[in-house]
Short mmCIF file of C-alpha atoms (C1' of nucleotides) in Angstrom, two decimals:
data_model
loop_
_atom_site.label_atom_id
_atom_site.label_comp_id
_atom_site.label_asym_id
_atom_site.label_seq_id
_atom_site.Cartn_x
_atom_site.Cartn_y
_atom_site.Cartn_z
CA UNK I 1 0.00 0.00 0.00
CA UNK I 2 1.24 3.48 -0.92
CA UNK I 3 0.73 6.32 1.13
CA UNK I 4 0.19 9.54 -0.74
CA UNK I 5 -0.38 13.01 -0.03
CA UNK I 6 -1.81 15.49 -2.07
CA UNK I 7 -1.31 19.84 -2.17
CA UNK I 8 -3.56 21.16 -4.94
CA UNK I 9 -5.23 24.25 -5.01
CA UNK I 10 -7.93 23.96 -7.39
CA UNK I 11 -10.51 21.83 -5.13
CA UNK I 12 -11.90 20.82 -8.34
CA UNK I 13 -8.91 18.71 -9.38
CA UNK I 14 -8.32 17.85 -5.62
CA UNK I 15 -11.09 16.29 -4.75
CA UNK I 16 -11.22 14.65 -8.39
CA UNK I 17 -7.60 13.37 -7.73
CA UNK I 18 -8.25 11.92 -3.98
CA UNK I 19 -11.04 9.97 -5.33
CA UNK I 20 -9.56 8.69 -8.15
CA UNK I 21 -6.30 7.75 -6.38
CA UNK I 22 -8.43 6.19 -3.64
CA UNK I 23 -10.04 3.78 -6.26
CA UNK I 24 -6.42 1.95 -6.87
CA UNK I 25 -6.40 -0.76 -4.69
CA UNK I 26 -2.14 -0.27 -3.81
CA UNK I 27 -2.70 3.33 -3.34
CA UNK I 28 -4.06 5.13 -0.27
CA UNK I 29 -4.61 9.07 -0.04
CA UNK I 30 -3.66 10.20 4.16
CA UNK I 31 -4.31 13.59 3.86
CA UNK I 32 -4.43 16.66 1.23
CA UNK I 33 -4.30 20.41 1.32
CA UNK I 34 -5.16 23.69 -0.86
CA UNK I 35 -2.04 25.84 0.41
CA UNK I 36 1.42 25.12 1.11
CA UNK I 37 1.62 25.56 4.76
CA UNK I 38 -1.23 23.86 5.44
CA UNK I 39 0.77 20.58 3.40
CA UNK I 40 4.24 21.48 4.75
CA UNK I 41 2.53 20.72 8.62
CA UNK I 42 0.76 17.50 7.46
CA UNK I 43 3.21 16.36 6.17
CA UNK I 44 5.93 16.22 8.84
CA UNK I 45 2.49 14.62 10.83
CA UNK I 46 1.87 11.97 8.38
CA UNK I 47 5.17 11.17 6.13
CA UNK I 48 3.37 9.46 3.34
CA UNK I 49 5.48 7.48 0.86
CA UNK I 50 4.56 10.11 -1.78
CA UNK I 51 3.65 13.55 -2.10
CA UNK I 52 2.11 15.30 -4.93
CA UNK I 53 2.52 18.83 -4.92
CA UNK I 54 1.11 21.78 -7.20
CA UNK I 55 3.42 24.71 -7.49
CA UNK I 56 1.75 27.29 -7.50
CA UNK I 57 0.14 26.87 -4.10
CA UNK I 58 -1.00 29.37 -1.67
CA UNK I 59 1.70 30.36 1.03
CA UNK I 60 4.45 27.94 0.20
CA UNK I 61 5.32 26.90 -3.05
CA UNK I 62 5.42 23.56 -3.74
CA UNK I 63 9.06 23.63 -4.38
CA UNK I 64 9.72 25.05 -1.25
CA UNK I 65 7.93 22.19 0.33
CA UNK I 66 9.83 20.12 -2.13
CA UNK I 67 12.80 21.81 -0.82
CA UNK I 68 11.77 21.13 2.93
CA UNK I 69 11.49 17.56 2.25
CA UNK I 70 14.86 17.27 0.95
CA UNK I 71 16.64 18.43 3.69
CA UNK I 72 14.64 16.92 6.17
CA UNK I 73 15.86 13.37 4.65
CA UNK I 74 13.22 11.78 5.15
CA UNK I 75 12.03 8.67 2.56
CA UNK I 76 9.03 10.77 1.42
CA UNK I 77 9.05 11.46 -2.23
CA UNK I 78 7.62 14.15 -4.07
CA UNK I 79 6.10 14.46 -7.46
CA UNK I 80 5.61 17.48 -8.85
CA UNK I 81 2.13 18.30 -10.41
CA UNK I 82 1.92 21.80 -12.21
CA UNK I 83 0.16 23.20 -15.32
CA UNK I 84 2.66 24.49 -17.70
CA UNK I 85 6.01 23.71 -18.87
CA UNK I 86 7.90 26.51 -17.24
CA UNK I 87 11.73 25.76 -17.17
CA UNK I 88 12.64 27.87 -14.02
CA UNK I 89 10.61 25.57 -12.05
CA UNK I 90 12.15 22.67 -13.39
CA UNK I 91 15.02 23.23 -12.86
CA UNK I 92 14.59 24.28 -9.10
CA UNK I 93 12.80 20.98 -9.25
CA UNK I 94 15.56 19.02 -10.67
CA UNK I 95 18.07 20.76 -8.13
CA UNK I 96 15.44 19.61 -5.35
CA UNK I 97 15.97 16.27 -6.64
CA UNK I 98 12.30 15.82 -6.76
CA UNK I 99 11.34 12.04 -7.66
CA UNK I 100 9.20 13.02 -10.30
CA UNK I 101 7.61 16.22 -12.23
CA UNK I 102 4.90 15.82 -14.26
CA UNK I 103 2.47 18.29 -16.36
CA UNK I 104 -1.12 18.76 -15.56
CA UNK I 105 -1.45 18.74 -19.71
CA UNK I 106 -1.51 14.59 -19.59
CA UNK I 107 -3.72 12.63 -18.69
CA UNK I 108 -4.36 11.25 -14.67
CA UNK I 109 -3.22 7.20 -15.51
CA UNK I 110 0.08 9.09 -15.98
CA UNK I 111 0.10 10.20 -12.63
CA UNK I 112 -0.84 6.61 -11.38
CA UNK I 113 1.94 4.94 -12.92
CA UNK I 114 4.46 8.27 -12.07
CA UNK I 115 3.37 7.27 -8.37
CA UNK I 116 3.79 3.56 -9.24
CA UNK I 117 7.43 4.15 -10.83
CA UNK I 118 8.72 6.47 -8.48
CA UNK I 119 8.18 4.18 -5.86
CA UNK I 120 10.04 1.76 -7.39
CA UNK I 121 12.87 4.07 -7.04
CA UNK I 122 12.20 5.05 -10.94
CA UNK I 123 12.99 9.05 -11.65
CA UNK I 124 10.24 10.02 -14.16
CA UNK I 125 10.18 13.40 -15.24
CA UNK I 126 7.76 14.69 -18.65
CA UNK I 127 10.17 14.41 -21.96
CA UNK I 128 8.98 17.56 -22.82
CA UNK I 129 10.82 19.80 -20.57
CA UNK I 130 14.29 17.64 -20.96
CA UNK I 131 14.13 18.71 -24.26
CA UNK I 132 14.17 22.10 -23.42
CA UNK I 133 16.56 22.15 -20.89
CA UNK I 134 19.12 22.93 -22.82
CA UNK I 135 17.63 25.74 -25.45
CA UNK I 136 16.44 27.90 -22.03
CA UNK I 137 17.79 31.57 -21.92
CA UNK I 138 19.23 32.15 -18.40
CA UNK I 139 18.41 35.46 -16.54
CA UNK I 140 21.02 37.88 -17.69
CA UNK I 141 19.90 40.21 -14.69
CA UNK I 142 21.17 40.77 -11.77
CA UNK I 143 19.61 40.92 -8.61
CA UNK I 144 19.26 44.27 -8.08
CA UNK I 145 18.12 45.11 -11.94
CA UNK I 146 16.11 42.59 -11.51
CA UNK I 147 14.62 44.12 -7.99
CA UNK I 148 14.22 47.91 -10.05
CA UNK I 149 12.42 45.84 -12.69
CA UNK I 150 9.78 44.72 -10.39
CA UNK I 151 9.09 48.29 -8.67
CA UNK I 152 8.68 49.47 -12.41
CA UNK I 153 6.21 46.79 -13.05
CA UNK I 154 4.19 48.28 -9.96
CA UNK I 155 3.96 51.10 -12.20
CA UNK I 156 5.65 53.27 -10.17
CA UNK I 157 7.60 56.45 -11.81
CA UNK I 158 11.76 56.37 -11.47
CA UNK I 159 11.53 58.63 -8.69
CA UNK I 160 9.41 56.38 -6.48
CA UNK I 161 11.54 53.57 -7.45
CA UNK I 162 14.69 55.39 -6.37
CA UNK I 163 12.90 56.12 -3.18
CA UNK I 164 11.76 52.43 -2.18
CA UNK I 165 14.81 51.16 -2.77
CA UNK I 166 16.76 53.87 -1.30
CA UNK I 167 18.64 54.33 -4.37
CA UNK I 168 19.02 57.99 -6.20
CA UNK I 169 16.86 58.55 -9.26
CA UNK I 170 20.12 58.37 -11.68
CA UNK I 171 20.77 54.99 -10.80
CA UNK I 172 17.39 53.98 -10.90
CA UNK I 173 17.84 54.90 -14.35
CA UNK I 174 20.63 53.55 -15.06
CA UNK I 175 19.74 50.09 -13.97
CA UNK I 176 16.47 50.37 -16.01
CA UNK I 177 18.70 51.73 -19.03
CA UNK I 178 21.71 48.44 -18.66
CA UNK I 179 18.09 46.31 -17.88
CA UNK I 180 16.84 47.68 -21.45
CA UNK I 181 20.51 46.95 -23.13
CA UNK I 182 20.56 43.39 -21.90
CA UNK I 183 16.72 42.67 -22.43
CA UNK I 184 17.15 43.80 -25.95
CA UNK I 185 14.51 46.68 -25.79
CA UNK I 186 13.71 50.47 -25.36
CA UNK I 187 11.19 51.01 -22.51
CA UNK I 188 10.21 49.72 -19.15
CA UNK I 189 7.10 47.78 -20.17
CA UNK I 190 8.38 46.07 -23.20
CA UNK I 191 11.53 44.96 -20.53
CA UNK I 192 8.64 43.85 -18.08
CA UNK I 193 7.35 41.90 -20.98
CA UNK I 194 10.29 40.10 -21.76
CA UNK I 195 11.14 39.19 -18.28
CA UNK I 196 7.87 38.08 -17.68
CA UNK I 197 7.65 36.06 -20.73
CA UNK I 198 10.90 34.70 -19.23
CA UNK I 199 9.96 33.90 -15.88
CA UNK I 200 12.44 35.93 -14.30
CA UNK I 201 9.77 38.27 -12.84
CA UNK I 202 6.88 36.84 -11.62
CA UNK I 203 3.35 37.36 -12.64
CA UNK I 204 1.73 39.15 -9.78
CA UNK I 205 -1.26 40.62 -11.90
CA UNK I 206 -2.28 42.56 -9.26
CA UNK I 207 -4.94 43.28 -6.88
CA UNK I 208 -7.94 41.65 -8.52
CA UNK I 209 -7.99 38.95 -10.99
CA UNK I 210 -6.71 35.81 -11.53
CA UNK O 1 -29.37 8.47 -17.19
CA UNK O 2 -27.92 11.40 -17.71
CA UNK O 3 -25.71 12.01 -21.31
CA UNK O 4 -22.62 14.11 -20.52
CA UNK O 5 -19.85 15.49 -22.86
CA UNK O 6 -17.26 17.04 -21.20
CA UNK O 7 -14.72 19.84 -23.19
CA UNK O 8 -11.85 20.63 -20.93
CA UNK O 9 -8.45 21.38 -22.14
CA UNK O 10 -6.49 19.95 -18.96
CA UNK O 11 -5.88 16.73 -19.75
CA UNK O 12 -5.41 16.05 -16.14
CA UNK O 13 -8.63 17.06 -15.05
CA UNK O 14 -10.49 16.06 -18.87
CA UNK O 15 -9.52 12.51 -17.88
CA UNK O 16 -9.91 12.49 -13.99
CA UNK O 17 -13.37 14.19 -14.21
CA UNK O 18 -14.54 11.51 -17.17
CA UNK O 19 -13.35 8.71 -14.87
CA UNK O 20 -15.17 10.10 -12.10
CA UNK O 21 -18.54 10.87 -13.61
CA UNK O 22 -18.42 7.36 -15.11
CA UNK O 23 -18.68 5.95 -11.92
CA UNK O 24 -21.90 7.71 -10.81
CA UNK O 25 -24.81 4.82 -11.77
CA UNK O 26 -27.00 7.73 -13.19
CA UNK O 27 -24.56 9.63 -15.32
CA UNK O 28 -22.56 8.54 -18.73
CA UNK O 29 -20.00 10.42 -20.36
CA UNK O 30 -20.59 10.01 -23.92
CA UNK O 31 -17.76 11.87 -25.43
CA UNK O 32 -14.96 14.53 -23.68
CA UNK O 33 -12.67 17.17 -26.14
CA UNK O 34 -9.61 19.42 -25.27
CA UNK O 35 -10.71 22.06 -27.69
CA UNK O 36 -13.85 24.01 -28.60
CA UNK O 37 -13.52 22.88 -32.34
CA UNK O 38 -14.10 19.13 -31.75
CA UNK O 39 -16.73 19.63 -28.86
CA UNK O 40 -18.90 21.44 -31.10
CA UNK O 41 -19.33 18.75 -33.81
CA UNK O 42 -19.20 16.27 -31.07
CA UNK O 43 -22.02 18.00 -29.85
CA UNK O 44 -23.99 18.06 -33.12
CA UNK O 45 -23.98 14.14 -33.70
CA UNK O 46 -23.96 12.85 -29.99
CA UNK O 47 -26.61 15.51 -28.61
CA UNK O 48 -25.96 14.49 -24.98
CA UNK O 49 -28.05 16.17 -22.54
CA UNK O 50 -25.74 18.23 -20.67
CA UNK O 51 -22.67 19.86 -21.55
CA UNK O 52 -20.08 20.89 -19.52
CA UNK O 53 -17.81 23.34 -21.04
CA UNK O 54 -14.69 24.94 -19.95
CA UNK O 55 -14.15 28.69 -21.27
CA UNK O 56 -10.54 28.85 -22.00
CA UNK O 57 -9.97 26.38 -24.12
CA UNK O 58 -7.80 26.69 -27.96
CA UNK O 59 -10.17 27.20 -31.08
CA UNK O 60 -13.75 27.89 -29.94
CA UNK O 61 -14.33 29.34 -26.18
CA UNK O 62 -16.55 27.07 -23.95
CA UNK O 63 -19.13 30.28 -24.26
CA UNK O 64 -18.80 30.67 -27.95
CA UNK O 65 -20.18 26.67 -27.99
CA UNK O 66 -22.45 27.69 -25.17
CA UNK O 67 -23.82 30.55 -28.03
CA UNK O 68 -24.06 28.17 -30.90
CA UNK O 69 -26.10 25.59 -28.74
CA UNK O 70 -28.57 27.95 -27.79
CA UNK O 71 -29.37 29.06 -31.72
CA UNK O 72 -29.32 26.02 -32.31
CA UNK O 73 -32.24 25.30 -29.57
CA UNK O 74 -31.80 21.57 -28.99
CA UNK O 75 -32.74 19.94 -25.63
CA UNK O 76 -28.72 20.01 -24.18
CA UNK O 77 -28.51 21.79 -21.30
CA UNK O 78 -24.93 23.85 -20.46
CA UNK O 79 -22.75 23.62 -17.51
CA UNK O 80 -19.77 26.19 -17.65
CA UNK O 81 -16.80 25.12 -15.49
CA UNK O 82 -13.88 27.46 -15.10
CA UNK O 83 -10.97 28.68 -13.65
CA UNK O 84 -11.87 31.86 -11.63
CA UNK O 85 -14.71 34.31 -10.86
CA UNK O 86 -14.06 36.82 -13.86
CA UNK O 87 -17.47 38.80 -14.31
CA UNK O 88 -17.68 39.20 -17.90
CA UNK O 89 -17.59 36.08 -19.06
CA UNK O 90 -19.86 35.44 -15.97
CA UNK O 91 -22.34 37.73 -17.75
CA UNK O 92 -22.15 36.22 -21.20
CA UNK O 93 -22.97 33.01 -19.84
CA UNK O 94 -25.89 34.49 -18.60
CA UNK O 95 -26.54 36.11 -21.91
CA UNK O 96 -26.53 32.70 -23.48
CA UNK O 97 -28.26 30.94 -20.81
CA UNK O 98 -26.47 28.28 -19.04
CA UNK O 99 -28.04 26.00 -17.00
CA UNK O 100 -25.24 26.13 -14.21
CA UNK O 101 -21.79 28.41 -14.05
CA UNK O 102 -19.63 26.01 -12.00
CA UNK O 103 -15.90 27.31 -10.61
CA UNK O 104 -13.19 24.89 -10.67
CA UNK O 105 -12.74 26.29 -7.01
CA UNK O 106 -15.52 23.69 -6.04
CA UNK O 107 -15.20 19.92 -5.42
CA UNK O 108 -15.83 17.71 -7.86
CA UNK O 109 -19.05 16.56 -5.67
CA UNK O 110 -20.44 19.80 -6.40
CA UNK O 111 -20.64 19.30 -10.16
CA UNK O 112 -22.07 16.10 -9.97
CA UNK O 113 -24.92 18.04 -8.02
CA UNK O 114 -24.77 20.69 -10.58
CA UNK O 115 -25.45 18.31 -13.25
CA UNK O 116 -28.43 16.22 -11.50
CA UNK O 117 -29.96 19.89 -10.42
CA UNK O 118 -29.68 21.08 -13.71
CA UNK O 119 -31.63 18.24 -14.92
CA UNK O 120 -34.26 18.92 -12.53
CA UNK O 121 -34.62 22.31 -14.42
CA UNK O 122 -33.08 24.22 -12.04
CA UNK O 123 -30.03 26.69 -12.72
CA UNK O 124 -27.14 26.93 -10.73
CA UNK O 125 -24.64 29.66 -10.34
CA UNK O 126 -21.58 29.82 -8.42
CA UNK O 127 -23.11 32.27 -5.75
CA UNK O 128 -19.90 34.37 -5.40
CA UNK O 129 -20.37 35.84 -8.90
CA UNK O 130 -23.76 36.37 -8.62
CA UNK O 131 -22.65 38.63 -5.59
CA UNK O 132 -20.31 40.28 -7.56
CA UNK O 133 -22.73 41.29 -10.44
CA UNK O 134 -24.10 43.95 -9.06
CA UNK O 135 -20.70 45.88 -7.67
CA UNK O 136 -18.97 45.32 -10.83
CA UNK O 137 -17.78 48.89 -12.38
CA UNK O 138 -18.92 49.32 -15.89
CA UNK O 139 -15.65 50.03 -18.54
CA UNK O 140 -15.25 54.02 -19.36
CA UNK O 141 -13.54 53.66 -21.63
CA UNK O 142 -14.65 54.36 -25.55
CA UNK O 143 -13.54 51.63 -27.97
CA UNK O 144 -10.80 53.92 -29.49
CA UNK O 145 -9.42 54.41 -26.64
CA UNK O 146 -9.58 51.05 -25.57
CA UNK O 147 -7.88 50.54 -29.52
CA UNK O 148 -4.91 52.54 -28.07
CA UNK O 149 -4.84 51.14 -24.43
CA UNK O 150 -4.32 47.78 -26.08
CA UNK O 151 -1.53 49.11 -28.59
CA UNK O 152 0.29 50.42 -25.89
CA UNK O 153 -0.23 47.01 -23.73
CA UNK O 154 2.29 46.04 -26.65
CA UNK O 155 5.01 47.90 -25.48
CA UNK O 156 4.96 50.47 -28.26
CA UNK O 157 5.78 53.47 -28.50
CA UNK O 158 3.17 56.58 -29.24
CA UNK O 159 5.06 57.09 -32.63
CA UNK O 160 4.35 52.74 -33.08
CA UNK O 161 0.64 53.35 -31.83
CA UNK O 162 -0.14 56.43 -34.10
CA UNK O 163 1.33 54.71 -36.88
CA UNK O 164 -0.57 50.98 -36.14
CA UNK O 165 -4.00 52.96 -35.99
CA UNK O 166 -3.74 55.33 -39.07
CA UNK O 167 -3.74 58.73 -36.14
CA UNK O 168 -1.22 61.32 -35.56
CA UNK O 169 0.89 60.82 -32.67
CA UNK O 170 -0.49 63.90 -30.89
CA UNK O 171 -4.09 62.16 -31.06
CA UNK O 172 -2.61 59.48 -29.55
CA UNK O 173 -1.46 61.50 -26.73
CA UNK O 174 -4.75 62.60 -25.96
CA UNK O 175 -6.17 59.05 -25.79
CA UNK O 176 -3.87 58.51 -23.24
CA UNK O 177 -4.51 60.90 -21.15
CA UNK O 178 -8.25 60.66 -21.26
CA UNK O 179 -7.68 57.15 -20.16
CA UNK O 180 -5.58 58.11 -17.56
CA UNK O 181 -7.82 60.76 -16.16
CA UNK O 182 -10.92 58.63 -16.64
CA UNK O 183 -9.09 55.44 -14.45
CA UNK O 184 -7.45 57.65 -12.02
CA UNK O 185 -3.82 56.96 -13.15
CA UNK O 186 -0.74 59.00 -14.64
CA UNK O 187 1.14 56.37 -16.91
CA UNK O 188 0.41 53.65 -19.46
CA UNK O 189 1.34 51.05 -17.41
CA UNK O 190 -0.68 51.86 -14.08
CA UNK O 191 -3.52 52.29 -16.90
CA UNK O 192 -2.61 49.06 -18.36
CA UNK O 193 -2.65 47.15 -14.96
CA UNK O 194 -6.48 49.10 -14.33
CA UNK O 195 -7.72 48.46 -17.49
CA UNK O 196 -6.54 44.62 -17.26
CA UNK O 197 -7.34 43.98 -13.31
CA UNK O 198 -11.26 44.93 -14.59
CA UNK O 199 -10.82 42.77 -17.67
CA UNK O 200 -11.57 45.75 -19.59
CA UNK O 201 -8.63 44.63 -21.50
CA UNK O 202 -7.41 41.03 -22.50
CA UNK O 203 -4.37 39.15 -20.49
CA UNK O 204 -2.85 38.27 -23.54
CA UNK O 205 0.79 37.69 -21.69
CA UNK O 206 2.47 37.47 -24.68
CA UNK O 207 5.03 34.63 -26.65
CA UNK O 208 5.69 32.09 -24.43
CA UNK O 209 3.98 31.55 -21.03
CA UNK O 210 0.52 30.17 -20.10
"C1'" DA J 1 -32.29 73.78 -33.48
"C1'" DC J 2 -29.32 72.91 -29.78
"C1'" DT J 3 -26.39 70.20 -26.95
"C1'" DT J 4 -23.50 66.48 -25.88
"C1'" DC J 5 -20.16 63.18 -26.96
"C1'" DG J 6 -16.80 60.72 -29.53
"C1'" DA J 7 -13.11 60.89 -33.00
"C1'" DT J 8 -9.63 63.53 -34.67
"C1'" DG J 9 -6.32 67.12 -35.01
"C1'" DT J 10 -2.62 71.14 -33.60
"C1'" DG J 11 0.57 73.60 -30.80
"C1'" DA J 12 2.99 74.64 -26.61
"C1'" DC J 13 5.08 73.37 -22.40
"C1'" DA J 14 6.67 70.71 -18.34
"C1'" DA J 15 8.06 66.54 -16.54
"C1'" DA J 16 9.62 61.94 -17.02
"C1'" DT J 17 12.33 58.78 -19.41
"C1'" DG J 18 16.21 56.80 -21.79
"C1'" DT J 19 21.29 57.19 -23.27
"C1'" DC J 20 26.03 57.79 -22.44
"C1'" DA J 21 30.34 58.76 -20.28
"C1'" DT J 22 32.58 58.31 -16.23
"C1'" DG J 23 34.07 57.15 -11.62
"C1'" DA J 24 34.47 54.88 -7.07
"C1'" DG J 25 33.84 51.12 -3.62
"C1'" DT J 26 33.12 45.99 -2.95
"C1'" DT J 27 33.46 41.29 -3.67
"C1'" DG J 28 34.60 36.90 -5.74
"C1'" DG J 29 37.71 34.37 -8.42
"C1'" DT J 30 42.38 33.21 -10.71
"C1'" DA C 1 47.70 41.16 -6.70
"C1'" DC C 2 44.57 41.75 -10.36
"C1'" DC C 3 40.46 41.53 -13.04
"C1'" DA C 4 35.72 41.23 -13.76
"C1'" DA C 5 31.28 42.02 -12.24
"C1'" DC C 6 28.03 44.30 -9.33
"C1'" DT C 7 26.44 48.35 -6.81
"C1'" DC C 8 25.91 53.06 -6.57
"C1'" DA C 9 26.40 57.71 -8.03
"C1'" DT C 10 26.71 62.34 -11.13
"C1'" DG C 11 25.96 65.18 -14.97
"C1'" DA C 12 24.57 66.27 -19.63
"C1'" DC C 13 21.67 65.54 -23.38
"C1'" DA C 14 17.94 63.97 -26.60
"C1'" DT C 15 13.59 61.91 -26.83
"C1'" DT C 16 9.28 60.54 -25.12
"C1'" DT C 17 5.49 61.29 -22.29
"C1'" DG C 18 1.87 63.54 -20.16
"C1'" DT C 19 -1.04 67.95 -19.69
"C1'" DC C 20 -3.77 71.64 -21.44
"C1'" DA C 21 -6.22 74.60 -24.35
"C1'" DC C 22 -8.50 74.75 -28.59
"C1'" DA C 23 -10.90 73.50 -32.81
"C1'" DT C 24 -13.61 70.74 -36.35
"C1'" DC C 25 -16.88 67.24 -37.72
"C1'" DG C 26 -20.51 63.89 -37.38
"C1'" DA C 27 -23.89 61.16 -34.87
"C1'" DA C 28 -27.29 60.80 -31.28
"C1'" DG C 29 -30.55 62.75 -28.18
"C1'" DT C 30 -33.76 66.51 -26.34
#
DNA sequence: ACTTCGATGTGACAAATGTCATGAGTTGGT
DNA sequence: ACCAACTCATGACATTTGTCACATCGAAGT
C-alpha cells in the first residue's frame, strides 16, 4: 500500500484526484491540502510514501515544500504536479531532486503509474521539458536590476523607485537603461514583458484577478 | 441516465473528471474534447443532454459553444466550469443561458450536483459571482481608446501606436490621457494594470507563457 | 435647433524617461 | 595582486510622455 499526499489548489482537481487515487487498490490518499503551509505541517504529521505537490500553491510553493522535504531526509518522495512547462521551475525541481515532475497537460493514468514508478525508485520526469533544458535563456539580470524591474512593473515612476529602494533617481535609471541593453529593448514595459515572458519576474497581476 | 460530454483542455482534469462521472450509476459520459472545435461537432452528432464546457480552451471558447447551442435550440442543457470568478464572461454566460456556471474552485461533488440539479430544471450559479454582479464597475472607456490602451499594452511606443491605428501621434497622446484621467492613473502602465485587473482589457501575456 | 459626446487634429510646455560617459567602492575568483 | 562584475552615483543631453487649451466634424438625443 502506498501512502500519498496530495497539495492542490484547485478543489476541483483535488477532490477529483483523492477519489480517483483512492479507487487503486495499492494506493491510499492520508491527507491533502489547498495551500502550502497547510501541506508542509501535514506532512511532517503523516510522512506518506509520496507527495504530490502543485506549485503554484498558496503560502508555500510547492518547491519550497519540495525543498523542505529534501533536507529533512526523510524517505518521502515528491512528485511534482503543475500546469505548464515553465523551465525555471524545473530546474529548481531538478536541483530539489524531486522524484518526479509531471504536467497537468496529460492525462491522470500518468500520474498513477508516475506514483507507481517512483516508488520503485524510478525518476520520471515529462520528456517535454528535458528537451528544453538545454535551449532555455538564463536570466542575464542581476539581482538588483532585476529588484528595479519589479518596482517598475508596480507602475511606479523612477523617482518612487529610487525612493523604495533607497537608491538615487540616476541609478534607478541607469539600472532600467543596462536592464533595457541586456533585455534587448527600449522602454520599461516592453523589458517587463520580456522578463515576464521569461519567468524571471513573476506574474503578480495585481490586486484583482486571476 | 444522464448524457454528458465534457470539453476541458487539462488533460489532467479532462480525464480524472470523465473517470469520475463514469462511476456515478446515473450519469454517462458520452464523449470529452480538449478544444472548442471538436466539442462542437461532437455535440452536433452525440446531442448528450448536458454539456459541460470549460471557457478557455484553444479554437472555440466554452461560451462561444455555449452561443451556438442555444441558436441552435436543442434539448442540451450547459454547464460552464472554469478557472476563476471573472465577471464578464460570468455575464455572457448568462446572456446565453447556461443552466449552471460552476468554478473549478468547487469539489468535484459539487458538479455532480450541478449536473443532477440542472436536470431537474433548475439553474445553478456559483453564488460568489452572482454577488459580484451587481458591484462590478462598468468600462469608461470608448472603444478607441480602448484601440490605443491595447496598442500600448504592446510595449509600443506613441510614434508605433499612431502609426498601427492610421492617427497622428499627438491624437494618440490625448487618448492617453483621457484614459488616464478617466481610471485615475498617470502612466500607461498603471492604466494598463487598471484596465486589465477589470478585464476591460485582454491578459494576452504574450510569446511564451501560459 | 441645440447640446452632448466621440473621434480627430494642432501647438505649446513641463516633466519623465532613456542614453552615455565616467568614476568609485566591494566582492569573488584566478 | 589583479580583473571582472556588481552596486551606486553624477551630470549632460535627446527623446518621449503627459497635460492643457482649442478646434472641427458627425452622430445621437432633447
Amino acid at each position: 500500500m502506498i501512502t500519498l499526499y496530495l497539495a492542490e489548489d484547485q478543489s476541483m482537481l483535488n477532490s477529483a484526484l483523492t477519489q480517483l487515487l483512492e479507487l487503486e487498490d495499492d494506493l491510499h490518499v492520508v491527507g491533502s491540502a489547498r495551500d502550502g503551509k497547510t501541506a508542509w505541517v501535514d506532512l511532517q504529521q503523516l510522512r506518506p510514501q509520496v507527495a504530490i505537490l502543485d506549485i503554484e500553491i498558496p503560502g508555500m510553493s510547492g518547491l519550497d515544500v519540495a525543498d523542505r522535504l529534501r533536507a529533512a531526509d526523510w524517505e518521502t518522495k515528491v512528485v511534482i504536479l503543475t500546469t505548464f512547462a515553465q523551465q525555471a521551475y524545473f530546474e529548481r525541481a531538478v536541483n530539489a531532486q524531486v522524484a518526479g515532475y509531471l504536467l497537468k497537460d496529460s492525462p491522470s493514468d500518468d500520474l498513477i503509474d508516475t506514483i507507481r514508478q517512483v516508488m520503485q525508485g524510478k525518476t520520471v520526469y515529462a520528456p517535454e521539458l528535458v528537451v528544453n533544458m538545454f535551449s532555455a535563456a538564463t536570466n542575464p539580470l542581476t539581482s538588483r536590476e532585476l529588484a528595479v524591474l519589479a518596482e517598475a512593473d508596480k507602475g511606479l515612476s523612477t523617482k518612487t523607485i529610487a525612493a523604495n529602494l533607497y537608491l538615487s533617481a540616476g541609478t534607478v535609471r541607469n539600472y532600467l537603461s543596462a536592464i533595457f541593453s541586456k533585455l534587448g529593448v527600449h522602454n520599461r514595459l516592453e523589458a517587463i514583458k520580456v522578463a515576464k515572458d521569461n519567468k524571471w519576474l513573476t506574474n503578480e497581476s495585481g490586486t484583482k484577478g486571476g
